[in-house]
Amino acid sequence: MVDLNVNIGHLKLQNPVMTASGTFGYGLEFDDFIDVNLLGGIIVKGTTLEPREGNAYPRMAETPMGMLNAVGLQNKGIDHFITDIYPKIQKYTTQLIVNVSGSNIEDYLTVVEKLNELDRIPAIELNISCPNVKSGGMAFGTSCSSAAEITKAVRSTYKKTLIVKLSPNVTNITEIAKTVEAEGADAVSLINTLLGMAVSIKTRKPLLSTVTGGLSGPCVKPIALRMVWQVFNAVKIPIIGLGGIMNANDALEFILCGATAIQVGTANFIDPRISIKIIEGIKEYLQSNKINSISEFRGSLILK
Amino acid sequence: MHKKHIEDFIVLLNEKLNEDTFLLLLKHPHKLPEINAGQFAEVLVEDSPLTFLRRPLSIHDVDYKNNTLSLLIKKLGKGTKKLSELKPDNFLNLIFPLGNSFTLLNNEKVLLTGGGCGIAPLLYLSRKLNEKGCDVHILLAAKTASDIVRLKTYENYGKLYFTTEDNSLGEKGLIIQHSLFKNLSVFKKIYTCGPERMMQAVARLAANNEIPCEVSLENTMACGIGACLCCVTETKTGNKCVCVDGPVFNTKDLKW
Ligand SMILES: Cc1cc2nc3c(=O)[nH]c(=O)nc-3n(C[C@H](O)[C@H](O)[C@H](O)COP(=O)(O)OP(=O)(O)OC[C@H]3O[C@@H](n4cnc5c(N)ncnc54)[C@H](O)[C@@H]3O)c2cc1C
Ligand SMILES: Cc1cc2nc3c(=O)[nH]c(=O)nc-3n(C[C@H](O)[C@H](O)[C@H](O)COP(=O)(O)O)c2cc1C
Ligand code: FES
């Protein structure tokens, strides 16, 4: 048997495959299709202090090999999560990670403090990279000083595993990664969506109500892979790679470039069983190449 | 709610009904699970590099005896065009049955109205209502007579009426100009699907006559299973997902 276990901070994953925030609901939406407990972990929907209605419809536009979204963090708020969702997802034995968003540091801290009390949530993913909200969101993730400030503030109160999710909409992602590492993040996940746009020459209107939105899917994979590789060469903390992973081959490419774990996002919409197929595919690859463990394979890219 | 399935169906038939409408008859390899009127499927369009996402399509009819279901599709763009090229024995992957369903009445007089590909879910609905002893009246609207397809099949389950803009079939004009709308109060419920403006006009007249009206919305979707929150419509109680809280809504709940 190959060893698929990986560690992210204090977090132990039975395999490196997780599902990305905003693309997997609370896991419950996928119960009809897969055994969610076979996953390494699930990252639940972006959660904010107050309930948010999100942006107006249309919030989605298909693009070649991908899609733009402008959901805008629609969620019912942290208190609703605690009273209504948390009891339902406690049935899962897989690792449950909450993606946290906010428009100011106080909001982030209040949410994080509430999550700290929940036994079954061993980690949070700090979303400082959402391109679809007016204030906060990506603004925290696109300058080193604000990324440092928010990471430091959260680290000072949150003792469990802290993952910071990085924005690709920056000139140099390694600078941001180094900054959040220095402020005590246990891991970084990358990438969130790329800021994009789609219009119609028929109506002369944008396809999204917000004009711009976040691009995801296979069209972003080369960028995500490049960023994972750059960050792998810049920090010591584990990297969770994502962006356009559609199959086991893609997932292995991220791990080859240094990712300790990966997340499956938009691919869940095309095939709700894909995350499990990816775990199987990774296992088969390691077995047929006589590699004993996934950590042995990690970052083993041959340059010359 | 029914369990959702993901399954490769076998194409039995791809029948061209007019210039841009076609009917797919699909066979489930095993026993077809229960499907309610108004539910839809997310259909995977394969070998089509520019259509990345699945396409939501209403379930047009269901045959449990033969384990088949059918889709009535209008060629709109790249995805539906690709589907129109399917041949018998090809496979088609569906996630189904998705969404809520129309609420059925027993032994009442009801009106079903639709235009465009909006008529797709009305067939299975008319059959279900017919089984429940309803007096079913179906009003189909189009630009011209050749746009109206599957006439004979609808006829099995209710009394048919038409409007065409060029006066080639039924009454001339738009759907709400039909004489049925002059005496709406004889109906206990109105069901409508089609272009949004048409549905809104029908809903307004239904509201004026205090008749409950259910619509089936066709918002664009990414996942179809409530995971992405891309397909929302504004309701009086906040944004709701068309794919799980709909596609069928009572118009009094919508912010129209
Ligand atoms: C629940 C539901 C049930 C549906 N049932 C049926 C059905 O039974 N039969 C049927 O023919 N169609 C149905 N539709 C609509 C169908 O999903 C779209 O026509 C199809 O996805 C278009 O794909 P395409 O690749 O051909 O077009 P694309 O190439 O993606 O688009 C072509 C053009 O159509 C526009 N467009 C695409 N989708 C929609 C949409 N949903 N609403 C308005 N404009 C759109 C695009 O903006 C573009 O301008 C349904 C939609 C929903 C949400
Ligand atoms: C519809 C949708 C909603 C998303 N919501 C969130 C979110 O709430 N928080 C977050 O950090 N990322 C969110 N993302 C970004 C994804 O988690 C992921 O970073 C991105 O889509 C790239 O991965 P992919 O190409 O595999 O989808 C969302 C993406 C999509 C498509
Ligand atoms: S299409 Fe994803 S939630 Fe409705």
XYZ file of C-alpha atoms and ligand atoms in Angstrom:
648
model
C 0.000 0.000 0.000
C 1.204 3.469 -0.800
C 1.214 6.070 1.942
C -0.989 9.034 1.045
C -0.901 10.729 4.466
C 0.179 14.343 4.579
C 0.475 16.947 7.334
C -0.502 20.591 7.094
C 0.510 22.267 10.354
C -1.138 20.185 13.106
C -3.625 18.900 10.589
C -3.314 15.282 9.469
C -4.914 14.399 6.164
C -5.498 10.763 5.117
C -4.704 11.828 1.557
C -3.757 15.091 -0.170
C -7.096 15.677 -1.906
C -9.430 18.340 -0.544
C -12.310 20.242 -2.104
C -12.125 23.994 -2.697
C -14.229 26.583 -0.940
C -17.316 27.733 -2.795
C -17.320 24.762 -5.139
C -18.394 21.980 -2.793
C -21.097 23.608 -0.671
C -20.903 22.027 2.779
C -20.160 18.575 1.403
C -23.804 17.580 1.936
C -24.656 18.498 -1.667
C -22.320 15.668 -2.767
C -23.570 12.893 -0.458
C -25.648 11.372 -3.253
C -22.564 10.970 -5.441
C -19.585 10.117 -3.251
C -18.488 9.044 0.203
C -17.240 12.445 1.360
C -15.280 10.747 4.158
C -12.817 9.346 1.638
C -11.499 12.874 1.020
C -8.475 14.335 2.749
C -10.657 17.224 3.810
C -13.300 19.663 2.713
C -13.064 23.445 2.775
C -16.551 24.791 3.329
C -18.054 27.851 1.718
C -16.601 31.309 2.499
C -18.097 32.391 5.823
C -18.455 35.961 7.052
C -19.577 37.551 10.313
C -22.892 38.878 9.006
C -25.168 37.153 6.481
C -24.463 38.235 2.896
C -26.831 38.085 -0.076
C -23.959 38.162 -2.560
C -24.038 39.924 -5.916
C -26.957 40.224 -8.324
C -27.662 37.626 -11.031
C -26.008 36.979 -13.493
C -23.073 35.829 -11.413
C -21.580 33.260 -13.756
C -20.276 33.242 -17.307
C -18.780 30.297 -19.104
C -15.447 30.974 -20.814
C -13.218 28.722 -22.920
C -12.060 25.953 -20.566
C -13.337 27.706 -17.520
C -15.813 30.060 -15.967
C -16.091 33.456 -14.356
C -17.998 33.815 -11.104
C -19.131 36.783 -9.099
C -21.025 35.059 -6.315
C -19.734 37.633 -3.840
C -19.539 35.424 -0.754
C -23.242 34.729 -0.380
C -23.590 32.976 2.981
C -25.829 33.100 6.025
C -23.102 34.230 8.429
C -21.045 32.498 11.116
C -23.856 32.188 13.679
C -26.048 30.374 11.183
C -23.079 28.159 10.333
C -22.655 27.252 13.994
C -26.319 26.596 14.757
C -27.526 25.103 11.452
C -24.642 23.740 9.405
C -22.077 22.577 11.943
C -24.430 20.030 13.557
C -25.150 18.550 10.128
C -21.555 18.205 8.989
C -20.274 16.726 12.225
C -21.295 13.351 10.826
C -18.251 13.499 8.571
C -15.023 11.917 9.731
C -12.930 13.769 7.157
C -11.201 17.040 8.113
C -13.511 20.052 8.056
C -11.932 23.402 7.320
C -13.814 26.695 7.226
C -12.931 29.392 4.708
C -13.181 32.770 6.466
C -13.799 36.124 4.823
C -14.443 39.632 6.010
C -14.353 43.285 5.136
C -12.262 44.393 8.107
C -9.902 42.848 10.648
C -12.422 42.971 13.497
C -14.919 40.919 11.489
C -12.284 38.313 10.621
C -11.272 38.074 14.278
C -14.813 37.655 15.561
C -15.455 34.822 13.086
C -12.140 33.157 13.880
C -12.781 33.310 17.638
C -16.148 31.620 17.166
C -14.599 28.900 14.985
C -11.888 28.333 17.571
C -14.595 26.982 19.912
C -15.719 24.253 17.495
C -14.013 20.918 18.241
C -14.568 19.452 14.794
C -12.992 22.386 12.951
C -9.240 21.811 13.271
C -8.209 24.485 10.789
C -9.308 27.609 8.990
C -8.484 28.908 5.566
C -8.205 32.681 5.665
C -9.564 34.077 2.420
C -7.659 37.282 1.737
C -8.133 36.851 -1.977
C -11.794 37.091 -2.979
C -12.049 39.309 -6.068
C -15.838 39.594 -5.851
C -16.469 41.837 -2.875
C -16.220 45.593 -2.783
C -14.288 46.090 0.429
C -11.856 43.730 2.140
C -11.457 40.355 0.455
C -8.741 40.600 -2.099
C -7.627 43.980 -0.795
C -6.021 42.137 2.149
C -4.190 39.745 -0.106
C -2.699 42.104 -2.652
C -0.322 44.084 -0.471
C 2.321 42.680 1.849
C 1.487 45.085 4.659
C -2.205 44.252 4.827
C -1.544 40.515 4.370
C 0.909 40.746 7.268
C -1.498 42.697 9.418
C -4.410 40.293 9.030
C -2.285 37.150 9.396
C -0.641 38.521 12.528
C -3.975 39.508 14.085
C -5.567 36.113 13.414
C -2.463 34.182 14.485
C -2.452 35.932 17.843
C -5.877 34.496 18.736
C -6.121 31.308 16.683
C -4.030 28.383 17.895
C -5.176 25.651 15.524
C -3.950 25.241 11.954
C -4.010 28.501 10.025
C -4.005 28.324 6.237
C -3.862 31.593 4.299
C -5.379 31.546 0.807
C -3.448 33.724 -1.604
C -4.579 35.832 -4.518
C -2.962 35.397 -7.924
C -3.864 38.998 -8.733
C -0.491 40.305 -7.559
C 2.820 41.155 -9.170
C 4.844 38.809 -7.008
C 3.058 36.073 -5.108
C 6.217 34.880 -3.382
C 6.494 38.163 -1.466
C 2.992 37.726 -0.051
C 3.693 34.059 0.734
C 6.902 34.935 2.593
C 5.082 37.656 4.507
C 2.296 35.410 5.778
C 4.850 32.717 6.615
C 6.780 35.236 8.693
C 3.592 36.212 10.530
C 2.945 32.631 11.561
C 0.719 31.040 8.931
C 0.987 27.227 9.052
C 0.366 26.847 5.327
C -0.649 28.736 2.221
C -3.223 27.709 -0.356
C -3.051 29.051 -3.867
C -4.582 30.170 -6.095
C -7.910 31.895 -5.653
C -9.602 33.045 -8.865
C -7.992 35.409 -11.362
C -9.759 38.680 -12.010
C -11.369 38.463 -15.451
C -14.171 39.791 -17.633
C -16.567 38.693 -20.375
C -18.814 40.809 -22.597
C -21.306 40.343 -25.418
C -20.961 42.285 -28.649
C -24.598 41.455 -29.362
C -25.984 43.275 -26.345
C -22.829 45.369 -25.709
C -23.228 44.413 -22.070
C -20.952 42.621 -19.627
C -22.004 39.030 -18.894
C -21.696 39.505 -15.132
C -23.731 41.943 -13.044
C -20.466 43.034 -11.433
C -18.717 43.509 -14.820
C -15.596 41.687 -13.597
C -15.385 38.339 -11.833
C -13.093 35.492 -10.812
C -11.787 33.079 -13.424
C -11.399 29.402 -12.562
C -11.133 26.053 -14.287
C -8.504 24.419 -16.498
C -7.670 27.692 -18.261
C -5.946 28.953 -15.077
C -3.904 25.813 -14.411
C -0.609 26.896 -15.995
C -0.654 30.094 -13.928
C -1.541 28.253 -10.738
C 1.182 25.685 -11.352
C 3.796 28.390 -11.960
C 2.793 30.148 -8.743
C 2.921 26.946 -6.686
C 6.405 26.264 -8.034
C 7.580 29.811 -7.269
C 6.155 29.749 -3.755
C 7.604 26.258 -3.156
C 11.007 27.746 -3.823
C 10.373 30.700 -1.520
C 8.806 29.340 1.706
C 9.184 26.376 4.054
C 5.558 25.984 5.106
C 3.363 23.490 3.246
C 1.566 24.587 0.106
C -1.937 23.578 -0.880
C -2.172 23.847 -4.662
C -5.296 24.513 -6.653
C -6.499 26.105 -9.843
C -7.916 24.121 -12.736
C -7.310 20.619 -11.401
C -9.572 18.349 -13.463
C -8.019 14.907 -12.945
C -5.358 12.910 -11.126
C -2.734 13.904 -13.661
C -3.281 17.596 -12.923
C -3.202 16.923 -9.184
C 0.094 15.047 -9.497
C 1.571 17.942 -11.479
C 0.880 20.300 -8.560
C 2.424 17.853 -6.105
C 5.426 17.403 -8.388
C 5.857 21.186 -8.305
C 5.863 21.245 -4.527
C 2.275 21.146 -3.276
C 1.753 19.081 -0.129
C -1.962 18.837 -0.779
C -4.333 19.946 -3.510
C -7.895 21.190 -3.786
C -10.458 20.359 -6.426
C -12.741 23.277 -7.311
C -14.637 23.950 -10.523
C -14.109 20.320 -11.641
C -16.740 19.290 -9.062
C -19.366 20.972 -11.265
C -18.495 18.851 -14.279
C -18.223 15.569 -12.397
C -19.371 15.481 -8.777
C -17.370 12.259 -8.267
C -14.105 13.669 -9.582
C -12.425 14.259 -6.192
C -12.645 10.553 -5.358
C -11.440 9.560 -8.835
C -8.424 11.821 -8.281
C -7.520 10.007 -5.054
C -7.739 6.694 -6.891
C -5.652 8.031 -9.767
C -2.907 9.295 -7.462
C -2.779 5.919 -5.736
C -2.514 4.099 -9.052
C 0.252 6.379 -10.301
C 2.334 5.886 -7.173
C 1.809 2.121 -7.231
C 2.675 1.698 -10.871
C 5.766 3.886 -10.482
C 6.802 2.063 -7.297
C 6.771 5.210 -5.202
C 6.021 4.357 -1.571
C 4.608 7.620 -0.378
C 3.206 10.840 -1.725
C 5.729 12.855 0.305
C 8.524 11.101 -1.558
C 7.061 12.387 -4.825
C 6.407 15.934 -3.595
C 8.559 18.621 -5.217
C 10.585 16.042 -7.121
C 10.542 18.013 -10.346
C 13.657 17.291 -12.410
C 15.064 20.483 -13.876
C 18.030 19.186 -15.810
C -36.010 15.045 -1.956
C -35.071 12.275 -4.361
C -31.580 10.917 -4.493
C -29.610 12.437 -7.353
C -27.931 10.139 -9.828
C -25.161 10.395 -12.368
C -25.559 8.011 -15.260
C -24.568 7.344 -18.864
C -27.786 7.095 -20.876
C -27.907 5.479 -24.297
C -29.325 7.598 -27.106
C -32.171 5.644 -28.727
C -33.424 8.394 -30.982
C -32.517 11.910 -32.063
C -35.500 13.290 -33.911
C -35.346 16.598 -35.718
C -38.683 18.351 -35.146
C -38.042 21.553 -37.048
C -35.127 23.773 -38.107
C -33.848 24.235 -34.577
C -35.708 21.881 -32.272
C -34.952 18.229 -31.656
C -36.015 15.458 -29.335
C -33.618 13.064 -27.629
C -34.953 9.746 -26.390
C -32.562 8.329 -23.804
C -32.440 4.912 -22.204
C -31.278 4.414 -18.641
C -29.092 1.276 -18.406
C -30.957 0.131 -15.291
C -34.191 1.041 -13.576
C -35.116 4.688 -13.993
C -35.548 6.358 -10.591
C -38.669 8.380 -9.837
C -38.798 11.777 -11.545
C -41.319 14.544 -10.864
C -42.787 16.982 -13.373
C -40.645 20.117 -13.576
C -37.354 18.457 -12.674
C -34.332 18.766 -14.926
C -31.007 17.133 -15.766
C -27.484 18.545 -16.085
C -26.220 17.179 -19.376
C -22.541 16.703 -20.195
C -21.615 17.884 -23.683
C -18.591 15.832 -24.683
C -15.917 16.596 -27.300
C -16.897 20.231 -27.307
C -13.928 22.315 -26.168
C -15.882 25.563 -25.936
C -18.624 24.195 -23.736
C -17.009 23.594 -20.427
C -20.038 23.356 -18.149
C -22.958 20.939 -18.284
C -26.214 22.174 -19.823
C -29.426 22.194 -17.747
C -32.365 20.688 -19.663
C -35.886 19.928 -18.468
C -37.159 16.401 -18.448
C -39.737 16.415 -21.222
C -41.246 13.009 -20.645
C -40.614 9.815 -18.708
C -41.435 6.205 -19.528
C -40.821 3.936 -16.543
C -41.844 0.830 -18.424
C -39.055 1.223 -20.964
C -36.718 3.089 -18.595
C -36.466 6.007 -20.986
C -36.732 9.744 -20.670
C -36.799 12.419 -23.329
C -35.413 15.917 -23.705
C -36.869 18.559 -25.999
C -34.066 20.891 -27.018
C -33.814 24.107 -28.971
C -30.519 24.791 -30.724
C -29.350 28.010 -29.162
C -25.569 27.884 -29.176
C -22.559 25.606 -29.192
C -23.703 23.117 -26.548
C -27.181 22.465 -27.855
C -25.812 22.319 -31.393
C -23.374 19.593 -30.331
C -26.205 17.669 -28.677
C -28.230 17.888 -31.896
C -25.492 15.828 -33.586
C -25.891 12.821 -31.248
C -26.539 9.504 -32.943
C -28.345 6.372 -31.737
C -26.093 4.255 -29.483
C -24.046 7.289 -28.392
C -23.824 7.800 -24.638
C -24.996 10.907 -22.867
C -24.052 11.568 -19.246
C -26.765 13.078 -17.058
C -26.953 14.229 -13.465
C -30.607 13.893 -12.555
C -33.299 14.324 -11.358
C -32.549 17.852 -10.183
C -34.584 20.634 -8.637
C -38.045 20.783 -7.136
C -41.212 20.147 -9.122
C -44.584 21.596 -10.023
C -47.291 21.146 -7.394
C -50.047 18.983 -8.798
C -53.764 19.438 -8.201
C -56.501 16.793 -8.227
C -59.584 17.071 -10.435
C -59.255 20.786 -11.139
C -59.286 22.922 -14.259
C -55.749 24.108 -14.973
C -53.962 26.134 -17.639
C -50.469 25.307 -18.908
C -48.827 27.995 -21.030
C -45.465 28.158 -22.675
C -43.424 29.386 -25.563
C -40.099 28.496 -27.147
C -38.203 25.637 -25.517
C -40.225 26.569 -22.433
C -42.802 24.052 -23.511
C -40.395 21.203 -22.715
C -41.417 20.564 -19.078
C -45.122 21.045 -19.850
C -45.585 17.660 -21.489
C -44.702 15.543 -18.468
C -46.658 18.010 -16.337
C -49.762 17.708 -18.496
C -49.537 13.931 -18.311
C -49.242 13.971 -14.507
C -52.148 16.404 -14.164
C -54.185 14.316 -16.549
C -53.535 11.240 -14.400
C -54.796 13.218 -11.412
C -58.110 13.840 -13.087
C -57.460 17.470 -13.953
C -59.168 19.239 -16.839
C -55.968 20.277 -18.632
C -55.821 23.229 -21.038
C -52.561 23.887 -22.858
C -51.780 27.159 -24.606
C -48.641 27.186 -26.736
C -47.225 30.376 -28.211
C -44.832 30.875 -31.110
C -43.829 33.238 -33.885
C -45.150 30.900 -36.547
C -46.877 27.512 -36.789
C -43.730 25.559 -37.692
C -42.166 26.606 -34.340
C -44.759 24.554 -32.514
C -43.641 20.952 -32.119
C -44.960 17.766 -30.556
C -48.545 18.852 -31.113
C -49.977 15.369 -31.332
C -48.358 14.314 -28.072
C -49.651 17.267 -26.081
C -53.087 16.567 -27.502
C -53.169 13.268 -25.583
C -53.241 15.034 -22.235
C -55.271 18.187 -22.665
C -57.114 20.616 -24.868
C -54.728 22.604 -27.045
C -54.773 26.298 -27.942
C -52.264 28.371 -29.871
C -51.152 31.883 -30.555
C -48.821 32.764 -33.398
C -47.475 36.192 -34.200
C -48.074 35.708 -37.940
C -51.543 34.203 -37.519
C -50.476 30.874 -39.063
C -52.037 28.822 -36.243
C -54.590 29.562 -33.544
C -55.157 33.152 -32.541
C -52.927 35.965 -33.770
C -50.680 37.763 -31.334
C -48.741 37.182 -28.134
C -49.629 34.608 -25.525
C -51.504 36.938 -23.203
C -53.616 38.231 -26.080
C -55.285 34.841 -26.351
C -58.996 34.827 -25.507
C -58.376 32.343 -22.656
C -56.874 35.250 -20.727
C -60.171 37.134 -20.890
C -61.732 34.557 -18.596
C -58.885 33.310 -16.453
C -60.929 32.847 -13.313
C -62.210 29.472 -14.562
C -58.757 28.036 -13.821
C -57.588 26.900 -10.395
C -53.926 27.191 -11.312
C -51.670 28.425 -14.090
C -48.332 26.861 -14.939
C -45.982 28.706 -17.251
C -42.494 28.463 -18.707
C -40.682 30.153 -21.535
C -38.966 33.488 -22.069
C -38.861 35.501 -18.843
C -40.871 38.455 -20.202
C -43.620 36.110 -21.342
C -43.749 34.414 -17.949
C -43.877 37.772 -16.211
C -46.801 38.890 -18.344
C -48.675 35.655 -17.598
C -47.849 35.956 -13.898
C -49.212 39.513 -13.794
C -52.536 38.480 -15.296
C -52.736 35.475 -12.969
C -52.122 37.756 -9.978
C -54.800 40.203 -11.162
C -57.247 37.305 -11.205
C -55.907 35.929 -7.893
C -55.003 32.600 -9.446
C -51.909 30.800 -8.159
C -49.205 30.731 -10.820
C -46.123 28.531 -10.973
C -43.208 29.330 -13.261
C -40.158 27.340 -14.236
C -37.065 29.572 -14.416
C -34.111 28.983 -16.727
C -31.244 30.775 -14.999
C -27.779 29.855 -16.194
C -26.122 27.275 -13.958
C -22.707 25.914 -13.150
C -23.256 22.946 -10.816
C -27.015 22.301 -10.795
C -26.839 20.802 -7.290
C -26.753 23.800 -4.964
C -22.998 23.943 -4.475
C -21.897 27.083 -6.334
C -24.698 29.640 -5.751
C -24.389 30.922 -9.322
C -28.025 30.435 -10.358
C -29.852 32.595 -7.839
C -33.092 34.465 -8.327
C -34.329 37.209 -6.019
C -37.261 36.142 -3.878
C -39.112 37.946 -1.120
C -37.065 35.930 1.362
C -33.678 36.588 -0.234
C -31.654 34.978 -3.005
C -32.682 31.398 -3.771
C -30.917 28.860 -5.981
C -32.942 28.033 -9.077
C -31.283 24.609 -9.215
C -32.399 23.373 -5.771
C -35.091 25.752 -4.493
C -36.453 25.911 -8.070
C -36.642 25.730 -11.015
C -40.339 25.967 -10.123
C -41.437 28.998 -8.103
C -44.806 30.329 -7.106
C -44.770 33.792 -8.663
C -46.022 35.394 -5.458
C -42.647 34.554 -3.890
C -40.585 36.153 -6.655
C -39.514 39.783 -6.786
C -41.016 40.317 -10.221
C -33.720 24.387 -15.354
C -33.536 24.646 -16.821
C -34.228 23.889 -17.729
C -34.058 24.103 -19.109
N -34.741 23.311 -19.963
C -34.555 23.432 -21.298
C -35.203 22.534 -22.209
O -35.947 21.646 -21.812
N -34.962 22.681 -23.530
C -34.122 23.652 -24.004
O -33.932 23.736 -25.219
N -33.487 24.507 -23.164
C -33.678 24.421 -21.812
N -33.017 25.270 -20.959
C -32.106 26.271 -21.502
C -30.788 25.604 -21.886
O -30.107 25.204 -20.724
C -29.894 26.556 -22.693
O -30.543 26.870 -23.881
C -28.559 25.924 -23.032
O -27.805 25.768 -21.867
C -27.791 26.762 -24.026
O -26.551 26.140 -24.252
P -25.743 26.381 -25.591
O -24.370 25.865 -25.380
O -26.482 25.875 -26.751
O -25.732 27.956 -25.721
P -24.512 28.927 -25.444
O -23.566 28.819 -26.585
O -24.006 28.686 -24.062
O -25.269 30.312 -25.457
C -25.867 30.835 -26.638
C -26.609 32.105 -26.267
O -27.719 31.807 -25.416
C -27.627 32.478 -24.170
N -28.064 31.545 -23.113
C -27.457 30.385 -22.756
N -28.126 29.781 -21.751
C -29.174 30.568 -21.474
C -30.220 30.496 -20.518
N -30.339 29.493 -19.646
N -31.111 31.504 -20.497
C -31.015 32.546 -21.362
N -30.051 32.663 -22.282
C -29.138 31.703 -22.344
C -26.180 32.834 -24.023
O -25.999 33.981 -23.225
C -25.771 33.082 -25.473
O -26.121 34.381 -25.886
C -33.170 25.096 -19.571
C -32.462 25.857 -18.645
C -32.629 25.645 -17.286
C -31.858 26.442 -16.303
C -18.509 29.537 -7.811
C -17.239 29.699 -7.046
C -17.287 30.173 -5.716
C -16.116 30.347 -4.998
N -16.181 30.774 -3.682
C -15.045 30.901 -2.948
C -15.075 31.297 -1.581
O -16.147 31.500 -0.995
N -13.900 31.427 -0.910
C -12.698 31.181 -1.522
O -11.660 31.312 -0.884
N -12.625 30.791 -2.806
C -13.768 30.649 -3.536
N -13.687 30.246 -4.860
C -12.375 29.969 -5.460
C -12.045 28.483 -5.444
O -12.011 27.976 -4.138
C -10.703 28.221 -6.141
O -9.688 28.934 -5.455
C -10.685 28.643 -7.590
O -11.899 28.369 -8.203
C -9.549 27.987 -8.398
O -9.653 26.593 -8.416
P -10.408 25.753 -9.581
O -9.891 26.261 -10.883
O -10.072 24.331 -9.311
O -11.860 26.047 -9.404
C -14.858 30.070 -5.604
C -14.825 29.595 -6.920
C -15.985 29.394 -7.644
C -15.902 28.876 -9.051
S -26.087 26.057 -10.326
Fe -24.743 25.865 -8.675
S -26.031 26.414 -7.034
Fe -27.399 26.370 -8.683
